[in-house]
PDB file of N, CA and C in Angstrom:
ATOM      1  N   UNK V   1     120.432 111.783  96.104  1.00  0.00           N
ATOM      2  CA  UNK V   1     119.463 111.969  95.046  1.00  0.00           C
ATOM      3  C   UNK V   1     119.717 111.044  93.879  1.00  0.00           C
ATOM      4  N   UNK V   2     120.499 110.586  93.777  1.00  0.00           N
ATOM      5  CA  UNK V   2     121.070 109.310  92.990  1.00  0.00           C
ATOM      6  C   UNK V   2     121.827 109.984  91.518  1.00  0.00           C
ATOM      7  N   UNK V   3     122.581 111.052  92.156  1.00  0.00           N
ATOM      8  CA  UNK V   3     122.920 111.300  90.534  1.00  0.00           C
ATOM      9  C   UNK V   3     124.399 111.495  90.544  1.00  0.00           C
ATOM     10  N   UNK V   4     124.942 111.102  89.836  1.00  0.00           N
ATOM     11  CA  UNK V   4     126.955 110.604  89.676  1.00  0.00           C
ATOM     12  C   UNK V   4     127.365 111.701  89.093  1.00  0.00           C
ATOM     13  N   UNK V   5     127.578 112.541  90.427  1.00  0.00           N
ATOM     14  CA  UNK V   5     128.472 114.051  89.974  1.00  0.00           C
ATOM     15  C   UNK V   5     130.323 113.562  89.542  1.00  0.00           C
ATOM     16  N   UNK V   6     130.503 112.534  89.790  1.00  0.00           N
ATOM     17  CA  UNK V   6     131.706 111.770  89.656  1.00  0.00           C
ATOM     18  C   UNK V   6     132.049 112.018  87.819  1.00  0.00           C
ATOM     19  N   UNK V   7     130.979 111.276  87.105  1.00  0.00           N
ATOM     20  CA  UNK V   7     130.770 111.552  85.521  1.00  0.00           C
ATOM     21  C   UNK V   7     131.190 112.995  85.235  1.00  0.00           C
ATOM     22  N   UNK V   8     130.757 113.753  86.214  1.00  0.00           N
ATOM     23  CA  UNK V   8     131.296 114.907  85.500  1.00  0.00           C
ATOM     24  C   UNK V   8     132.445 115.740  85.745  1.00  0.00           C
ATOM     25  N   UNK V   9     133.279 115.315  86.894  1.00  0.00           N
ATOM     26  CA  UNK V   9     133.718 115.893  87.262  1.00  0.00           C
ATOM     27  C   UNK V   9     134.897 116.278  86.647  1.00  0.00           C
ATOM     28  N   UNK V  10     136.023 115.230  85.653  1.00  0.00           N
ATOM     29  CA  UNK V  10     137.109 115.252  84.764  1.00  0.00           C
ATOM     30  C   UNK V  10     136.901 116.331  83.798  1.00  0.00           C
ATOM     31  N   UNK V  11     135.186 116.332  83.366  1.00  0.00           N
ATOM     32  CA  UNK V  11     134.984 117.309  82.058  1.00  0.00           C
ATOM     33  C   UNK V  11     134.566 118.564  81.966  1.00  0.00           C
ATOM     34  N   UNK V  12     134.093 118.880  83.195  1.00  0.00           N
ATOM     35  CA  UNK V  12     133.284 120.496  83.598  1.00  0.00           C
ATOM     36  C   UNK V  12     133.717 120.746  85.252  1.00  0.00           C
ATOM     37  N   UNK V  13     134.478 120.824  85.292  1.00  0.00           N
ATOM     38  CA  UNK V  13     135.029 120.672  87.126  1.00  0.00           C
ATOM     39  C   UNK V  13     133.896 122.426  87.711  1.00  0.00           C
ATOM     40  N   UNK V  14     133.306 123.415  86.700  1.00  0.00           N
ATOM     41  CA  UNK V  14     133.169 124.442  87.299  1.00  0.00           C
ATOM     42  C   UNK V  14     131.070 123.560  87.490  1.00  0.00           C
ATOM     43  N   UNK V  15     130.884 123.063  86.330  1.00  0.00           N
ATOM     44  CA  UNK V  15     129.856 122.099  86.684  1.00  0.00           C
ATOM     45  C   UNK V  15     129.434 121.649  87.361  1.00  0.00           C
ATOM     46  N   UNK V  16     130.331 120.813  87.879  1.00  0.00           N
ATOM     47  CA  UNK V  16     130.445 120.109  88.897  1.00  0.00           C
ATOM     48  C   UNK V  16     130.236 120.965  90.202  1.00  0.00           C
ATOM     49  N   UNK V  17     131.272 121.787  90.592  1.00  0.00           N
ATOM     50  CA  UNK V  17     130.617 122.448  91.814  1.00  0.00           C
ATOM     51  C   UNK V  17     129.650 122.920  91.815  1.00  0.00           C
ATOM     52  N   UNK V  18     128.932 123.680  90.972  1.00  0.00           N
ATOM     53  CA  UNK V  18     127.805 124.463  90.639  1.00  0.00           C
ATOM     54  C   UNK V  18     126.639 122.880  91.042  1.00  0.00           C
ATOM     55  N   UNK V  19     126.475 121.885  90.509  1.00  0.00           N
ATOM     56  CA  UNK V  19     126.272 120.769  90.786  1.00  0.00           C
ATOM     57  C   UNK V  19     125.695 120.513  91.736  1.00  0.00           C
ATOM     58  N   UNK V  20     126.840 120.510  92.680  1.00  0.00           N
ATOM     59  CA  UNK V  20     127.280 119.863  93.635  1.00  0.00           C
ATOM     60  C   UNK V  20     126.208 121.079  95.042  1.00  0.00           C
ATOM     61  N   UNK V  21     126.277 122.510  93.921  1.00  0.00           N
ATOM     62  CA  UNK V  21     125.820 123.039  95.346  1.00  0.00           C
ATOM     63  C   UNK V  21     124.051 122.855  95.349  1.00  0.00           C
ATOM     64  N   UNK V  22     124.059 122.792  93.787  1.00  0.00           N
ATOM     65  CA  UNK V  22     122.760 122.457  93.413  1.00  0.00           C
ATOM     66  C   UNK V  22     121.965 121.445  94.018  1.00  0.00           C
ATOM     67  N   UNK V  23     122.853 120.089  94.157  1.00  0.00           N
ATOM     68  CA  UNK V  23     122.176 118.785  94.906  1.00  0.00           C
ATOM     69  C   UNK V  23     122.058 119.531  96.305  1.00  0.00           C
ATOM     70  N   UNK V  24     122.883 119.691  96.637  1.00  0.00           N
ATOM     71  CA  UNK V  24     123.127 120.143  98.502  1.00  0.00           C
ATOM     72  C   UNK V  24     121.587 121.029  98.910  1.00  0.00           C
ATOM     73  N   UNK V  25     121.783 122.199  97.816  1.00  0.00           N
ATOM     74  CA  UNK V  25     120.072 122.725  97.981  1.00  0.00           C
ATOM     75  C   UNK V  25     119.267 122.122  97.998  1.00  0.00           C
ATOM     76  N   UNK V  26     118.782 121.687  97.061  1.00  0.00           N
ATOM     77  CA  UNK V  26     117.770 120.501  96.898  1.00  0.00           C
ATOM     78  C   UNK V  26     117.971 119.358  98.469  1.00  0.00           C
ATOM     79  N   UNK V  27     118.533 118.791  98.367  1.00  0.00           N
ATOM     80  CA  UNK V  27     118.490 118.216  99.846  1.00  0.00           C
ATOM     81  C   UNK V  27     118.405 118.652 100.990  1.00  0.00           C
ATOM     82  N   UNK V  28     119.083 119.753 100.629  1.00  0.00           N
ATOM     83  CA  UNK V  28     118.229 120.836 102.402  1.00  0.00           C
ATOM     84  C   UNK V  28     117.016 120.948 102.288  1.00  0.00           C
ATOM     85  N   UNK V  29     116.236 120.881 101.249  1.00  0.00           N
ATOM     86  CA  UNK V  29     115.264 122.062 101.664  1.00  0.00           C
ATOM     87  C   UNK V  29     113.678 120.327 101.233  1.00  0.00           C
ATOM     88  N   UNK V  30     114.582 119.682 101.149  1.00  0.00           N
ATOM     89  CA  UNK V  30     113.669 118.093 101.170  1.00  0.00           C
ATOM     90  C   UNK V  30     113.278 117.653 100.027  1.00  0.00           C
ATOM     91  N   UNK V  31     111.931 116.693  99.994  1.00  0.00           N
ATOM     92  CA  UNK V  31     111.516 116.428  99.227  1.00  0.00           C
ATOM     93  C   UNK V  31     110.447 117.200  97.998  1.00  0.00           C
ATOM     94  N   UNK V  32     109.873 118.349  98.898  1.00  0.00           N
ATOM     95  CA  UNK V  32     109.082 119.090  98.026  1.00  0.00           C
ATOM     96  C   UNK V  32     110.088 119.665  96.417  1.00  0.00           C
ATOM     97  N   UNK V  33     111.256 119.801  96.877  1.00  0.00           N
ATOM     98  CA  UNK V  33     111.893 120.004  95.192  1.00  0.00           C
ATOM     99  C   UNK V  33     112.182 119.014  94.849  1.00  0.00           C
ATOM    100  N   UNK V  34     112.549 117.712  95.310  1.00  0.00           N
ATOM    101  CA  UNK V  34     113.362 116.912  94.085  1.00  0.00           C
ATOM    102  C   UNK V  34     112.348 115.424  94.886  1.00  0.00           C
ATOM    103  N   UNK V  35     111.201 115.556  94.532  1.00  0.00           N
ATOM    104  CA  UNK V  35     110.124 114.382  94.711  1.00  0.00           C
ATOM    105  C   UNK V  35     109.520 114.296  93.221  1.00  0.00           C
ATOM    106  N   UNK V  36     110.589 114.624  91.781  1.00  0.00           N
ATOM    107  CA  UNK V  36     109.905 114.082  90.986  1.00  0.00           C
ATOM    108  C   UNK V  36     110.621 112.770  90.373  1.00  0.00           C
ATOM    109  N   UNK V  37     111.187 112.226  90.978  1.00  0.00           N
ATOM    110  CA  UNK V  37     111.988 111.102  90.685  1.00  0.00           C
ATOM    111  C   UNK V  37     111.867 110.292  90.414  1.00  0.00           C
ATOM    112  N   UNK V  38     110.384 109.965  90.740  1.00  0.00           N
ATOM    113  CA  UNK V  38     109.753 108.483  90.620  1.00  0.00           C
ATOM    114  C   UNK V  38     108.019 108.410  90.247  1.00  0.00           C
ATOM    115  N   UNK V  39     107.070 107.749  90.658  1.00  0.00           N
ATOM    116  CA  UNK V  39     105.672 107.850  90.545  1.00  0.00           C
ATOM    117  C   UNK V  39     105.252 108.479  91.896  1.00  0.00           C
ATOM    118  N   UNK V  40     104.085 108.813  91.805  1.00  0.00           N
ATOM    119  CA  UNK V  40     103.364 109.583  93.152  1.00  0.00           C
ATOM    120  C   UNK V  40     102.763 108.457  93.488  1.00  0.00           C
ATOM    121  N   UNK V  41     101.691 107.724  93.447  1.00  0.00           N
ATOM    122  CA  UNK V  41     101.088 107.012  94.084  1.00  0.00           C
ATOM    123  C   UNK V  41     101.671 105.105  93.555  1.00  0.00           C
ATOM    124  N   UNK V  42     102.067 104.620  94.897  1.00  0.00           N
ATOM    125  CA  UNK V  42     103.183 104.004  95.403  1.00  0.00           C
ATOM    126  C   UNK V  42     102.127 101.727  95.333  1.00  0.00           C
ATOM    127  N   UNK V  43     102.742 101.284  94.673  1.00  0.00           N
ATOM    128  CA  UNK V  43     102.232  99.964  95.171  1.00  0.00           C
ATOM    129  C   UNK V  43     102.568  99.877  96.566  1.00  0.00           C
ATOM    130  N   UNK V  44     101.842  98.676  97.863  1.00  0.00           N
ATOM    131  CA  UNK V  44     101.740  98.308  99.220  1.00  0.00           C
ATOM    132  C   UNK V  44     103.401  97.485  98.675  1.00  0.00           C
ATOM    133  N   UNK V  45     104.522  97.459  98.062  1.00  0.00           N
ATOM    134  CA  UNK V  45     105.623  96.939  97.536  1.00  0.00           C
ATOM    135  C   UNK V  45     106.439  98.318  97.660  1.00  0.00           C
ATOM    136  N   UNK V  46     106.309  98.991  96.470  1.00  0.00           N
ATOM    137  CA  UNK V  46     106.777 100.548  96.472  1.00  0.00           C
ATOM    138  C   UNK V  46     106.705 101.363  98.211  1.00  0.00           C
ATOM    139  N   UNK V  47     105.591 101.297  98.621  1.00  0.00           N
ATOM    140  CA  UNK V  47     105.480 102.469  99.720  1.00  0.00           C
ATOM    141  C   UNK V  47     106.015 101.689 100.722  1.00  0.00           C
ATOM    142  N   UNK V  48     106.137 100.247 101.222  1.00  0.00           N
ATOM    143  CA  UNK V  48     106.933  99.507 102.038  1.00  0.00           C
ATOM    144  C   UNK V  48     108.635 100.379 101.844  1.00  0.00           C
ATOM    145  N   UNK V  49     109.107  99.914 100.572  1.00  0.00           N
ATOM    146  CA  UNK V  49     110.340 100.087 100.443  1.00  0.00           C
ATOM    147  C   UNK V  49     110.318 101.335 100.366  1.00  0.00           C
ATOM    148  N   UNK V  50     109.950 102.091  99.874  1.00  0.00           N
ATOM    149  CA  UNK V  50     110.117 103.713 100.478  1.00  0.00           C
ATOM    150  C   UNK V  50     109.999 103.917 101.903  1.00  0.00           C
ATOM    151  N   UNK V  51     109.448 103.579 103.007  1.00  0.00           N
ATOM    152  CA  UNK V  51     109.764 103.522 104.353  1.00  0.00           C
ATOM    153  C   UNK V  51     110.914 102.286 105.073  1.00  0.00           C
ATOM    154  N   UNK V  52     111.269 101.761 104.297  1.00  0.00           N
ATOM    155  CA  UNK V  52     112.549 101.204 104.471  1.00  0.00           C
ATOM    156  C   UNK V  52     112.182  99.692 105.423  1.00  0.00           C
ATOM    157  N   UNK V  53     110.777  99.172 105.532  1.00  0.00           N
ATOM    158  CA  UNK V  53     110.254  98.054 105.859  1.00  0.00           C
ATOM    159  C   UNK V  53     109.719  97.253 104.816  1.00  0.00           C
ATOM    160  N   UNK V  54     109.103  95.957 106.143  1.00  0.00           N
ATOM    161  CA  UNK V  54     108.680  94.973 105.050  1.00  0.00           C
ATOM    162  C   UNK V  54     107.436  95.208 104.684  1.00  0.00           C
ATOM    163  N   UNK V  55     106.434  94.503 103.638  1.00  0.00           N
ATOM    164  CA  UNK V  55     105.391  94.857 103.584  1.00  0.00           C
ATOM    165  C   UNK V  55     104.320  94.190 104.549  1.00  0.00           C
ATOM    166  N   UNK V  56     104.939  93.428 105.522  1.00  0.00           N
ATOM    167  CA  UNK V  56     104.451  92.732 106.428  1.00  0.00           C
ATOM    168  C   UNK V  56     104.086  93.834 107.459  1.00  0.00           C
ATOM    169  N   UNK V  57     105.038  94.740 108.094  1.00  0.00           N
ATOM    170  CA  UNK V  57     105.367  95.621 108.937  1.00  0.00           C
ATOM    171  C   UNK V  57     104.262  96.775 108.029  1.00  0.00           C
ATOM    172  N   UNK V  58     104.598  96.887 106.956  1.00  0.00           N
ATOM    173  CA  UNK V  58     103.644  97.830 106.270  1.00  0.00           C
ATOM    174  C   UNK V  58     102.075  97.634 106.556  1.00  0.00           C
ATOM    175  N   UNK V  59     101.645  96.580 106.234  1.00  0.00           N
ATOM    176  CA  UNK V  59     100.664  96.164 106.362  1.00  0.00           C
ATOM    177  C   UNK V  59      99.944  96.397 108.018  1.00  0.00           C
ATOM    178  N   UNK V  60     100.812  95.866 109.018  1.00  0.00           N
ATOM    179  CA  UNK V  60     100.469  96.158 110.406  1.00  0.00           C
ATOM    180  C   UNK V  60     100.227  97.470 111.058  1.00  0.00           C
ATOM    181  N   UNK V  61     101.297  98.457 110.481  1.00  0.00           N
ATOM    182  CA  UNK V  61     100.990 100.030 110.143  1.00  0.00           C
ATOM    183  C   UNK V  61      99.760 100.273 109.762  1.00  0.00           C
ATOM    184  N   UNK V  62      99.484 100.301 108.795  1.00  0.00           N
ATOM    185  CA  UNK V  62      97.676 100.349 108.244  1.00  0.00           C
ATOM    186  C   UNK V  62      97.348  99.904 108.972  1.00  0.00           C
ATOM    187  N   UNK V  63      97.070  98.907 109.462  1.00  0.00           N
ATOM    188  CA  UNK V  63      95.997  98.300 109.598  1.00  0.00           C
ATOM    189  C   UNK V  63      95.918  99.057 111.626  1.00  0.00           C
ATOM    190  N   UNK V  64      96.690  99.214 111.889  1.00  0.00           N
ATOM    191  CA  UNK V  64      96.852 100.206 113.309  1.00  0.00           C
ATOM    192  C   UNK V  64      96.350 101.505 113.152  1.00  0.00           C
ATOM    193  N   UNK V  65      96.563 101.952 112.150  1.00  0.00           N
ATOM    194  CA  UNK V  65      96.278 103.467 111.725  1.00  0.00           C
ATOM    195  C   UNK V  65      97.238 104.564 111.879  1.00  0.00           C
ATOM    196  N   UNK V  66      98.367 103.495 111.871  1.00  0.00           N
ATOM    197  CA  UNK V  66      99.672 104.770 112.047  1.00  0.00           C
ATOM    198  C   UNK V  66     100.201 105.197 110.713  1.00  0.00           C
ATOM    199  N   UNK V  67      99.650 104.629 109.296  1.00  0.00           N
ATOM    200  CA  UNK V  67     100.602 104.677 108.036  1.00  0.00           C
ATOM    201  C   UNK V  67      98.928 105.788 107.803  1.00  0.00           C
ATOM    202  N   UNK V  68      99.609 106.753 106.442  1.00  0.00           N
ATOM    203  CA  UNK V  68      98.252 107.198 105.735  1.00  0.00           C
ATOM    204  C   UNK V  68      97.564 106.050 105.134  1.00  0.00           C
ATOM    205  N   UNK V  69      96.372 106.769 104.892  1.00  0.00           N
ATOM    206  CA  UNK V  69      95.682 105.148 104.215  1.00  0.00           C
ATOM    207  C   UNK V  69      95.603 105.063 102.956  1.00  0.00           C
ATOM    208  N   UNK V  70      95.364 103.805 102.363  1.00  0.00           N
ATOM    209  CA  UNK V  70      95.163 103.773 100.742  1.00  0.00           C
ATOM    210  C   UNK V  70      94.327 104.492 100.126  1.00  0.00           C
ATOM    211  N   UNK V  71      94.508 104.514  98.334  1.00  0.00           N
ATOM    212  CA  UNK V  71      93.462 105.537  97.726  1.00  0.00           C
ATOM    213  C   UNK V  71      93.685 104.618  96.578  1.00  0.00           C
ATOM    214  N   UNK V  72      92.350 103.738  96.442  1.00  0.00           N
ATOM    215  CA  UNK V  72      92.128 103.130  95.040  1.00  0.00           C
ATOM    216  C   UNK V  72      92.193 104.031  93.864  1.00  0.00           C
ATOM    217  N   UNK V  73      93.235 103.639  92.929  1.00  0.00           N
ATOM    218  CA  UNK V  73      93.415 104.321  91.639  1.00  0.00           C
ATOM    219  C   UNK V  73      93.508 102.590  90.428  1.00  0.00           C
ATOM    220  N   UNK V  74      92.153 102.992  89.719  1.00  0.00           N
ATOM    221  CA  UNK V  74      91.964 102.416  88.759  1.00  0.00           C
ATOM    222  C   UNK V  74      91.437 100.782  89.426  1.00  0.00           C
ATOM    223  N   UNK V  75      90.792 100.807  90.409  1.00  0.00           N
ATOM    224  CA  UNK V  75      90.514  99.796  91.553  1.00  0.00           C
ATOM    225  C   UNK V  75      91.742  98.977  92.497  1.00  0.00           C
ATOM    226  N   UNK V  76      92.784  99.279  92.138  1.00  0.00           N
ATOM    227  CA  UNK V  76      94.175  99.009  92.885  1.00  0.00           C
ATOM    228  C   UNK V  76      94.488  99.984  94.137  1.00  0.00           C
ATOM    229  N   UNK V  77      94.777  99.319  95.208  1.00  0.00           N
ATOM    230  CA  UNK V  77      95.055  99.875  96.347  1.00  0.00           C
ATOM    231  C   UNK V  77      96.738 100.745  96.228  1.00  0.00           C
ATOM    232  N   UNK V  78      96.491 102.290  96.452  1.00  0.00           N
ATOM    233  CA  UNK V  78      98.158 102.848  96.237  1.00  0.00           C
ATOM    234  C   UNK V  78      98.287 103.538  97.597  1.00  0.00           C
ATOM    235  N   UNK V  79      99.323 104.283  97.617  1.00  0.00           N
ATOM    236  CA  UNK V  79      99.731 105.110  98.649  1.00  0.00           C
ATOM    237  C   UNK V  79     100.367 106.224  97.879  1.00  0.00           C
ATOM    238  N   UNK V  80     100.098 107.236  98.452  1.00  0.00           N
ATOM    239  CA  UNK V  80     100.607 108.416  97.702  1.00  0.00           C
ATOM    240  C   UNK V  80     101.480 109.188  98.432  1.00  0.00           C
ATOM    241  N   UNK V  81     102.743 109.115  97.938  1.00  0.00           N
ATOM    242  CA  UNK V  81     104.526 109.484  97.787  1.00  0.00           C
ATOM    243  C   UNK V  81     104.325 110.470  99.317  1.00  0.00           C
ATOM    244  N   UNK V  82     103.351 111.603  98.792  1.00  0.00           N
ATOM    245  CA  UNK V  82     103.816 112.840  99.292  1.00  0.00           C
ATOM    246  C   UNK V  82     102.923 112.603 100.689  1.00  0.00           C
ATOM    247  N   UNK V  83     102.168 111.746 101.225  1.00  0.00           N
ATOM    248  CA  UNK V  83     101.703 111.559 102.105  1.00  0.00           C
ATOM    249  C   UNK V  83     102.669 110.350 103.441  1.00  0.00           C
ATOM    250  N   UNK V  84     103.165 109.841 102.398  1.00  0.00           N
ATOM    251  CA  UNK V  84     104.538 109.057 103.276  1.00  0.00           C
ATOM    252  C   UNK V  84     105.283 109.704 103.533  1.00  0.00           C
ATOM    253  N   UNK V  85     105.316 111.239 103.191  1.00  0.00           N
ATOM    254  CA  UNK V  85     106.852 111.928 103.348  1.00  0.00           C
ATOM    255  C   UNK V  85     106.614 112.816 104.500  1.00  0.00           C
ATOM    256  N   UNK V  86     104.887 113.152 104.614  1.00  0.00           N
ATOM    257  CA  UNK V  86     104.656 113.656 105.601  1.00  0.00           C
ATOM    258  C   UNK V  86     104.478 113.163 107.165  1.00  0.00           C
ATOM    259  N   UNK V  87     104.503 111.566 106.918  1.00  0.00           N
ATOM    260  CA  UNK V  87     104.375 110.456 108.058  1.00  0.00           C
ATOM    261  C   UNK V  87     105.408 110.332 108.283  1.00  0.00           C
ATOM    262  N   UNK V  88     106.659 110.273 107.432  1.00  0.00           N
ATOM    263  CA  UNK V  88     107.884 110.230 107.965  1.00  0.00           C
ATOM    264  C   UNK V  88     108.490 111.737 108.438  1.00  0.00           C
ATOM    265  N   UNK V  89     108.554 112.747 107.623  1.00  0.00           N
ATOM    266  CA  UNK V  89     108.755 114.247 109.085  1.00  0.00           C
ATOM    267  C   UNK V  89     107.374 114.527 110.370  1.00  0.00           C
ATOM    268  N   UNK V  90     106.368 113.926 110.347  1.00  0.00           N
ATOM    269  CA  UNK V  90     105.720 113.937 111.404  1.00  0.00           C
ATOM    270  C   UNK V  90     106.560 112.735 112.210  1.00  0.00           C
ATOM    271  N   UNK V  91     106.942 111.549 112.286  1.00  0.00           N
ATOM    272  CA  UNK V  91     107.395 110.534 112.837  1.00  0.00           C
ATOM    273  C   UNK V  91     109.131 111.240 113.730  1.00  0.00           C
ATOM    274  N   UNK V  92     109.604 111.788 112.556  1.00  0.00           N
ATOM    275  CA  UNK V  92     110.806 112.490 112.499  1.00  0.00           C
ATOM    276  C   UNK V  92     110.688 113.545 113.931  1.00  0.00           C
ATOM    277  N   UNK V  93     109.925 114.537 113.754  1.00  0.00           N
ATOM    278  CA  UNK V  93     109.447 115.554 114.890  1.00  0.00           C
ATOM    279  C   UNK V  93     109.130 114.972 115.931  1.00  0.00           C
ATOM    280  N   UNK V  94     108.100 113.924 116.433  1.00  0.00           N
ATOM    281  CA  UNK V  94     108.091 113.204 117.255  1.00  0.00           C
ATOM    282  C   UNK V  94     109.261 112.511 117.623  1.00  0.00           C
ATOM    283  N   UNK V  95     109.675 111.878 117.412  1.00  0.00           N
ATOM    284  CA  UNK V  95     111.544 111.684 117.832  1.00  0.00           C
ATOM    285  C   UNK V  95     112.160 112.906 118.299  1.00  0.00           C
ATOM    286  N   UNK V  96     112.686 114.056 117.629  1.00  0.00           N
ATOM    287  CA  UNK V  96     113.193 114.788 118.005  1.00  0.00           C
ATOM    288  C   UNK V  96     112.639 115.769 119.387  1.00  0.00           C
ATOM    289  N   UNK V  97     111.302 115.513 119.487  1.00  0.00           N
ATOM    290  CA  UNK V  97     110.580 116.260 120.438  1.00  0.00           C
ATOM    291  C   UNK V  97     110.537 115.446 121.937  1.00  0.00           C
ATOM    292  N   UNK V  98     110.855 113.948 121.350  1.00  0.00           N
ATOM    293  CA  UNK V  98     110.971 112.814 122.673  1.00  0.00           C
ATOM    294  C   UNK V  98     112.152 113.064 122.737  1.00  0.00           C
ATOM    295  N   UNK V  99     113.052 112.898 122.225  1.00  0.00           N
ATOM    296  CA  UNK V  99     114.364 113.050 122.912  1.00  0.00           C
ATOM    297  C   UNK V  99     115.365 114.548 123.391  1.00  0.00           C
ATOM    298  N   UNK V 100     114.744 115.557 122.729  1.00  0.00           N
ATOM    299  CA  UNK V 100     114.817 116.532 123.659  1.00  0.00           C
ATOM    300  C   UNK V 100     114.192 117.005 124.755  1.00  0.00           C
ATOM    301  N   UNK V 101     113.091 116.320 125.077  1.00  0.00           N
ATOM    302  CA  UNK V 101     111.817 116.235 126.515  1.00  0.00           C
ATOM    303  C   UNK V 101     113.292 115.500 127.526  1.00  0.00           C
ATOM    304  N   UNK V 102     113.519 114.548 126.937  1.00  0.00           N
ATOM    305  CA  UNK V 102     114.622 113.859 128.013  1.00  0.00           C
ATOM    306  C   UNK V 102     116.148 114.086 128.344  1.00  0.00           C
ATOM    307  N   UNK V 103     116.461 115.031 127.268  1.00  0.00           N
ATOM    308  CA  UNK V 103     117.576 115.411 127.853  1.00  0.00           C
ATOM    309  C   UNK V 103     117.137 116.972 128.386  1.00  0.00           C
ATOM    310  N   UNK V 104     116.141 117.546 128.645  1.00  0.00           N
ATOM    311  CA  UNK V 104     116.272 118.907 129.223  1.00  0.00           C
ATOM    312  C   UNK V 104     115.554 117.915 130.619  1.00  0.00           C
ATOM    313  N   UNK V 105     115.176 117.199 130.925  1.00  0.00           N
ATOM    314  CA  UNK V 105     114.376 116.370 131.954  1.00  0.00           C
ATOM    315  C   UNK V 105     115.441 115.715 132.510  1.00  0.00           C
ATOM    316  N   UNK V 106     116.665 115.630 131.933  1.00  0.00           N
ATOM    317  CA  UNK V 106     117.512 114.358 132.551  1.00  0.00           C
ATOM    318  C   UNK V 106     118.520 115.244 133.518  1.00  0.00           C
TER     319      UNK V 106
END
């Protein structure tokens, strides 16, 4: 989640765990709690690097119809956060659903 429980740890050590269990929640339970980190609707730059490609690869996505699609805000083409997050645990499930098809098959 990008936050340096390290800083605190010399000065509030009971903090810190409390912290520490705090991040851990928040990361179990995904992005719906701790998706306010940044902007919601994403430049074709932003929503690339939030899926961890190029915007080349981004671009080929769209244009296939496998990425959600854009939503002009203020006549600029965006992508919105919470719709990439759902392409990536739909993408996610599909993986996990192919590769347990093949090991109960294998």
């Amino acid at each position: 989640m990008g936050i340096d429980m390290a800083r605190y740890d010399s000065h509030h050590p009971a903090l810190t765990a409390l912290g520490q269990l705090l991040i851990a929640a928040l990361e179990a339970a995904g992005h719906e709690l701790g998706d306010s980190t940044g902007p919601r609707m994403l430049t074709i730059k932003a929503a690339a690097e939030y899926l961890g490609i190029g915007t080349t690869k981004f671009r080929e996505l769209e244009a296939a119809g496998e990425i959600p699609k854009r939503v002009a805000v203020v006549g600029q083409p965006r992508w919105d956060r919470r719709e990439l997050d759902r392409y990536i645990d739909k993408a996610r499930g599909a993986q996990r659903s192919k590769f347990s098809t093949k090991r109960r098959g294998a």
